[in-house]
Short mmCIF file of C-alpha atoms in Angstrom, two decimals:
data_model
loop_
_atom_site.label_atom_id
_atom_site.label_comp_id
_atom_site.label_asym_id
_atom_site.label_seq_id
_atom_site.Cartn_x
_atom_site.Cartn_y
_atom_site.Cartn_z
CA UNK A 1 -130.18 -0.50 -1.98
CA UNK A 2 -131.18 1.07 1.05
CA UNK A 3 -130.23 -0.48 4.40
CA UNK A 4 -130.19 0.02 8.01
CA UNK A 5 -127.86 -2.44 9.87
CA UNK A 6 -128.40 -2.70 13.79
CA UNK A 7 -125.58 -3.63 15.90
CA UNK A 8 -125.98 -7.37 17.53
CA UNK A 9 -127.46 -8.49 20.61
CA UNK A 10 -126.51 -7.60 24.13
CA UNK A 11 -127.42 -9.13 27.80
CA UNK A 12 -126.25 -6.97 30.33
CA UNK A 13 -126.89 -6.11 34.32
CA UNK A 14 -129.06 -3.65 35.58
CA UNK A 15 -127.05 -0.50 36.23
CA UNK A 16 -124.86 -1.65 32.98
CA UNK A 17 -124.60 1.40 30.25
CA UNK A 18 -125.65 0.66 26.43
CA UNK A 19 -124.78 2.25 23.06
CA UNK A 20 -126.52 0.32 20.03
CA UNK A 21 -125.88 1.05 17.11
CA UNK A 22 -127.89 1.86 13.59
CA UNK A 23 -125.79 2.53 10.39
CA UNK A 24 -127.49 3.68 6.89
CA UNK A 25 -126.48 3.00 3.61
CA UNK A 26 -127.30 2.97 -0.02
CA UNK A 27 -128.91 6.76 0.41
CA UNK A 28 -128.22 10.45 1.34
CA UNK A 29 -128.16 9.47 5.26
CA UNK A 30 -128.18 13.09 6.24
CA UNK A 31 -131.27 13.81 4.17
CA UNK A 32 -133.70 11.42 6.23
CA UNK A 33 -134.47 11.30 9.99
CA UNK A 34 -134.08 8.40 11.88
CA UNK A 35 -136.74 7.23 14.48
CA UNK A 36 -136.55 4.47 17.41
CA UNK A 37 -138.92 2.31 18.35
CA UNK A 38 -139.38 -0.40 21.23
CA UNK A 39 -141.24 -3.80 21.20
CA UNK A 40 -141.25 -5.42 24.68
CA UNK A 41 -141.71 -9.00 24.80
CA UNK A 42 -144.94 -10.45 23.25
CA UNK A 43 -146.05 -6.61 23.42
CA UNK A 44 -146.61 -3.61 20.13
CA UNK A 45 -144.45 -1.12 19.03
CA UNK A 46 -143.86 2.31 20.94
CA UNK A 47 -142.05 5.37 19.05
CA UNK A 48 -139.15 6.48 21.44
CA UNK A 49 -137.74 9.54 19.34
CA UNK A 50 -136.42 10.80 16.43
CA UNK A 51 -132.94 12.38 15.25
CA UNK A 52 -131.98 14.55 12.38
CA UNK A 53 -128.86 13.52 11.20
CA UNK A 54 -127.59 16.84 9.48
CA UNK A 55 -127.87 18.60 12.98
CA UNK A 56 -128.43 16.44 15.44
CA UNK A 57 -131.69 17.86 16.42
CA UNK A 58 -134.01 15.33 18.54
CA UNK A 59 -137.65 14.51 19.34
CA UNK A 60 -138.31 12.59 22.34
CA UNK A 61 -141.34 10.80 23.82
CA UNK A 62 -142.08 12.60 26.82
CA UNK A 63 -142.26 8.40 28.25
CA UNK A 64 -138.27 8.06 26.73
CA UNK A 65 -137.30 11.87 28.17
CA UNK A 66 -134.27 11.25 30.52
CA UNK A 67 -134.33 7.47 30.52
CA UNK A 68 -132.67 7.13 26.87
CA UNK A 69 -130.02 9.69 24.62
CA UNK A 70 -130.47 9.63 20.93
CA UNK A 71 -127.39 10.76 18.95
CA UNK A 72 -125.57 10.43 15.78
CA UNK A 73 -122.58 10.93 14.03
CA UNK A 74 -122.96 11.81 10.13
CA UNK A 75 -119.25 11.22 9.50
CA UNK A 76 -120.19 7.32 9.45
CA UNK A 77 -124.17 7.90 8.71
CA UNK A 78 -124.47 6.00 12.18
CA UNK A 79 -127.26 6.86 14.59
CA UNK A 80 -127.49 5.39 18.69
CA UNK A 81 -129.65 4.60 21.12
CA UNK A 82 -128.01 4.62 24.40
CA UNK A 83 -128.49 4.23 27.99
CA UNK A 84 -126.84 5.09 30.97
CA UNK A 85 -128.31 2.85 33.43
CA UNK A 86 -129.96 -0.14 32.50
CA UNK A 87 -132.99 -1.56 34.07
CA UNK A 88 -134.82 -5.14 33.86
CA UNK A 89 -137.49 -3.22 32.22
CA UNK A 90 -135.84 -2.12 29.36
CA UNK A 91 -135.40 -5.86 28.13
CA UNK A 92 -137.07 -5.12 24.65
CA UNK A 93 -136.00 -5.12 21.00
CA UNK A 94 -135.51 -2.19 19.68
CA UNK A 95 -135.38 -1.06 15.83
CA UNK A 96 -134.20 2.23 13.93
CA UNK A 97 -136.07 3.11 11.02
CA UNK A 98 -135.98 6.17 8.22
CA UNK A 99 -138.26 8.46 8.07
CA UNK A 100 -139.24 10.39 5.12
CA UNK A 101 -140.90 13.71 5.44
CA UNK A 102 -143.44 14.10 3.10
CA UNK A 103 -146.23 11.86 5.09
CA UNK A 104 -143.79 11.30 8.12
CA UNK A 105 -143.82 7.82 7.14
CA UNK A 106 -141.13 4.57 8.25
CA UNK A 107 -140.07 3.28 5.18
CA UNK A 108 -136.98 1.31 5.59
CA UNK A 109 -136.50 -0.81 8.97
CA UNK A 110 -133.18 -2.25 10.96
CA UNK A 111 -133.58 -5.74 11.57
CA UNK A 112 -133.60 -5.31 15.28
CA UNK A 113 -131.68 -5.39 18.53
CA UNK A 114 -132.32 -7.57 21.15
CA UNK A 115 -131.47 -6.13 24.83
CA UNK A 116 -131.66 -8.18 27.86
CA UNK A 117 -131.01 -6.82 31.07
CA UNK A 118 -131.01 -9.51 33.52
CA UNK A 119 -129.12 -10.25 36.77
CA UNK B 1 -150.42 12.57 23.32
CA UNK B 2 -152.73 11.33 20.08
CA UNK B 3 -153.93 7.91 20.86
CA UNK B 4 -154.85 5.16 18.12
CA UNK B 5 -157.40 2.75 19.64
CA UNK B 6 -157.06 -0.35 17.43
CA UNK B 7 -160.04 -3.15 16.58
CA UNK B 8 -159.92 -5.71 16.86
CA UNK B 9 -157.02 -6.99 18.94
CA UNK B 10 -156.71 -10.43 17.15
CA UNK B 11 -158.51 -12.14 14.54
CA UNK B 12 -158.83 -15.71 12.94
CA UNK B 13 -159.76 -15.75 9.32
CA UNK B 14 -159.35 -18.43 6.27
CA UNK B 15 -157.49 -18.13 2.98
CA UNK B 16 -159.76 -16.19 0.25
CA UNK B 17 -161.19 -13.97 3.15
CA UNK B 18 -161.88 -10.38 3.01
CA UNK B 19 -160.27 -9.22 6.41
CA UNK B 20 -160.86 -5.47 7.68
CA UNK B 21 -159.29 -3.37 10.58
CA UNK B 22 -159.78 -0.15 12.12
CA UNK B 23 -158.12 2.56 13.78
CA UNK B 24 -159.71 5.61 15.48
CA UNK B 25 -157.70 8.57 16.81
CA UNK B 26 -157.91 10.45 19.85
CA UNK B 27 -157.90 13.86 17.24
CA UNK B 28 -158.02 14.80 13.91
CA UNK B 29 -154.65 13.50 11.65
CA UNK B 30 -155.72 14.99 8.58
CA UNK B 31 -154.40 11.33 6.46
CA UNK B 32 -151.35 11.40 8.07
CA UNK B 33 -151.66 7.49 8.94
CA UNK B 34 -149.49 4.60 8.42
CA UNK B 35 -149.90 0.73 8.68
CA UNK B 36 -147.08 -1.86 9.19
CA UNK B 37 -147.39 -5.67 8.78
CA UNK B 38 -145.23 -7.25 11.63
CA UNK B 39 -144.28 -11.55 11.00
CA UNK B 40 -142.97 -13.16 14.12
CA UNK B 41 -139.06 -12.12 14.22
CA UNK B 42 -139.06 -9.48 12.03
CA UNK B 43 -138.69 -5.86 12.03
CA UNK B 44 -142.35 -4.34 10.48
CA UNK B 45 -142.64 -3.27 6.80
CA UNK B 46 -144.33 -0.38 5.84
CA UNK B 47 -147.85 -1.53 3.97
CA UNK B 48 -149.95 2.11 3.50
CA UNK B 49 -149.40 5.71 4.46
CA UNK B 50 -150.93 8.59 3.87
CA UNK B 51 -154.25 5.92 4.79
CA UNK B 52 -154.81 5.12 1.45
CA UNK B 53 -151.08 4.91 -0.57
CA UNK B 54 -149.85 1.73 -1.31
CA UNK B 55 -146.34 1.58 -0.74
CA UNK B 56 -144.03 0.26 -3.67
CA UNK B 57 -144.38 -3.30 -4.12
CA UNK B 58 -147.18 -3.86 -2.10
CA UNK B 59 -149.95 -6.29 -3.26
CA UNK B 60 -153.01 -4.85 -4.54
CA UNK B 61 -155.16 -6.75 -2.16
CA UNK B 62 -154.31 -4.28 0.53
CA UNK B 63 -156.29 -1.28 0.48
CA UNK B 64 -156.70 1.71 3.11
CA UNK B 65 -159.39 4.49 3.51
CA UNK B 66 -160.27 7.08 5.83
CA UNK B 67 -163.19 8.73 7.19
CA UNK B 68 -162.46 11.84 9.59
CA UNK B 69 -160.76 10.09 12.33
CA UNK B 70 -161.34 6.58 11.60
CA UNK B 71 -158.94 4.50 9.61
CA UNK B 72 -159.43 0.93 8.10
CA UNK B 73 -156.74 -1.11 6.85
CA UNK B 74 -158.59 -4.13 4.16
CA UNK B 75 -156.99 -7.23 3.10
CA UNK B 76 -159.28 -8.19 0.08
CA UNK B 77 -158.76 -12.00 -0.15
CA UNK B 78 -156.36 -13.00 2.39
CA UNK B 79 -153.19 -15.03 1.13
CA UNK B 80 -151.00 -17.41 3.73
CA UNK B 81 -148.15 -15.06 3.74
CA UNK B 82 -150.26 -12.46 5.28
CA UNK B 83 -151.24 -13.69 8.52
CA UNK B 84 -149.24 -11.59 10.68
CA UNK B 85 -149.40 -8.39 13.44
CA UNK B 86 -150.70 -5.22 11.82
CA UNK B 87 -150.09 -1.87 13.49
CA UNK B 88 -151.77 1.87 12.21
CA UNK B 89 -149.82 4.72 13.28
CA UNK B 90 -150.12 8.53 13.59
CA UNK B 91 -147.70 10.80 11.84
CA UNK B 92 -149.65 14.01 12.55
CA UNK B 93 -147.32 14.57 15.45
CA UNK B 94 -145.32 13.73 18.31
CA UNK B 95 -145.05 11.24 19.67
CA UNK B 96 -146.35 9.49 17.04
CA UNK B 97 -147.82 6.65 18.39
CA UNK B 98 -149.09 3.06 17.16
CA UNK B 99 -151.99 1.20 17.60
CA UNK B 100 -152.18 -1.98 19.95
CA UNK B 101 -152.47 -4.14 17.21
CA UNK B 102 -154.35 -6.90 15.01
CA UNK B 103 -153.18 -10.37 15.06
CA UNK B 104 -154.18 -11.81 12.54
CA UNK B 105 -154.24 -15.80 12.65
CA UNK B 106 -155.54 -18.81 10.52
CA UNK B 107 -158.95 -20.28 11.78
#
C-alpha cells in the first residue's frame, strides 16, 4: 500500500527554523517525484515545488524561491520541507504528495502538517 | 505563471442533483488537468486527470471534459459524501497551479 506519512505538528516563533518531514512507502520512492503544497487557513491549495528523489533535482515556485529548501534523502525515501526563518505568515498546513509523470498528476497525499508560527 | 480561474466559488445543491464546475486557463494545457475533492481536515484526493480519466476507484458519477482551455468537472447526481472543496489544477507546467475553488454545500 502506498503511503506518505508527514511528521506531526509544530508551533514555533517567528525567526524559529523548521524541517518537516514526508516519508514514502509501499513503492519505488526514487521512481516518483514528490511535490509540496500549502493551504493557509480557510484558504486553497498553492504548489510550492517539486523534488526528484533519485537526484535531488528541484522545481520551485518562483513565490517559494528563497523563502523555503526542498530536499531529500533516498537512503530513508524521506523528503523535507524546511525553513530557515519562520514568519507568522507561514502558519499553514502543508502536504507532500507523489507525483507520477505520465499526466503530472498527485496521486497519493500525506495527511498534512500543521505549522503555527506565533509569538 | 498559467492561471486557473475557477466558477463558481461556492455552491449549494440537494441530494440527486446534477452539479457542474468549470475551470478556464490563462493558456493552452493540452488535457493536462487534474481535479481534487478536499473534506474539511483532510489532505485532497485525486478525482480526474488528464480532464476526463477517472482515477481508480472513483464513482462513476464524476465525469470531466474539456474544450480548448475550458475544463468542467460534473457530479451527475450528487450523493452526501460529496459535498466538499473541489480544486482543478494545471500540470502543463510550472508552477502548476490550482484553481480557487468550489465549495460545494447542502441547500
Amino acid at each position: 500500500e502506498v503511503q506518505l506519512v508527514q511528521s506531526g505538528a509544530e508551533v514555533k516563533k517567528p525567526g524559529d527554523s523548521l524541517k518537516i518531514s514526508c516519508k514514502g512507502s509501499g513503492y519505488s520512492f526514487t521512481t516518483y517525484r514528490i511535490g509540496w503544497v500549502r493551504q493557509m487557513p480557510g484558504k486553497g491549495l498553492e504548489w510550492m515545488g517539486i523534488i526528484y528523489p533519485d537526484d535531488s533535482g528541484t522545481r520551485y515556485n518562483p513565490s517559494f524561491q528563497g523563502l523555503v529548501t526542498i530536499s531529500v534523502d533516498k537512503s530513508i525515501s524521506t523528503a523535507y520541507l524546511q525553513w530557515s526563518s519562520l514568519k507568522a505568515s507561514d502558519t499553514a498546513m502543508y502536504y507532500c504528495a507523489r507525483r507520477v509523470d505520465l499526466w503530472n498528476t498527485y496521486d497519493y497525499w500525506g495527511q498534512g502538517t500543521l505549522v503555527t508560527v506565533s509569538s | 505563471d498559467i492561471q486557473m480561474t475557477q466558477s463558481p466559488s461556492s455552491l449549494s445543491a440537494s441530494v440527486g442533483d446534477r452539479v457542474t464546475i468549470t475551470c478556464r486557463a490563462s493558456q493552452s494545457i493540452s488535457s493536462y488537468l487534474n481535479w481534487y475533492q478536499q473534506k474539511p481536515g483532510k489532505a485532497p484526493e485525486l478525482l480526474i486527470y488528464a480532464a476526463s480519466i477517472l482515477q481508480s476507484g472513483v464513482p462513476s458519477r464524476f465525469s470531466g471534459s474539456a474544450s480548448e482551455t475550458d475544463f468542467t468537472l460534473t457530479i451527475s447526481r450528487l450523493q452526501p459524501e460529496d459535498f466538499a472543496t473541489y480544486y482543478c489544477q494545471q500540470s502543463y507546467s510550472t508552477p502548476q497551479t490550482f484553481g480557487g475553488g468550489t465549495k460545494v454545500e447542502i441547500k
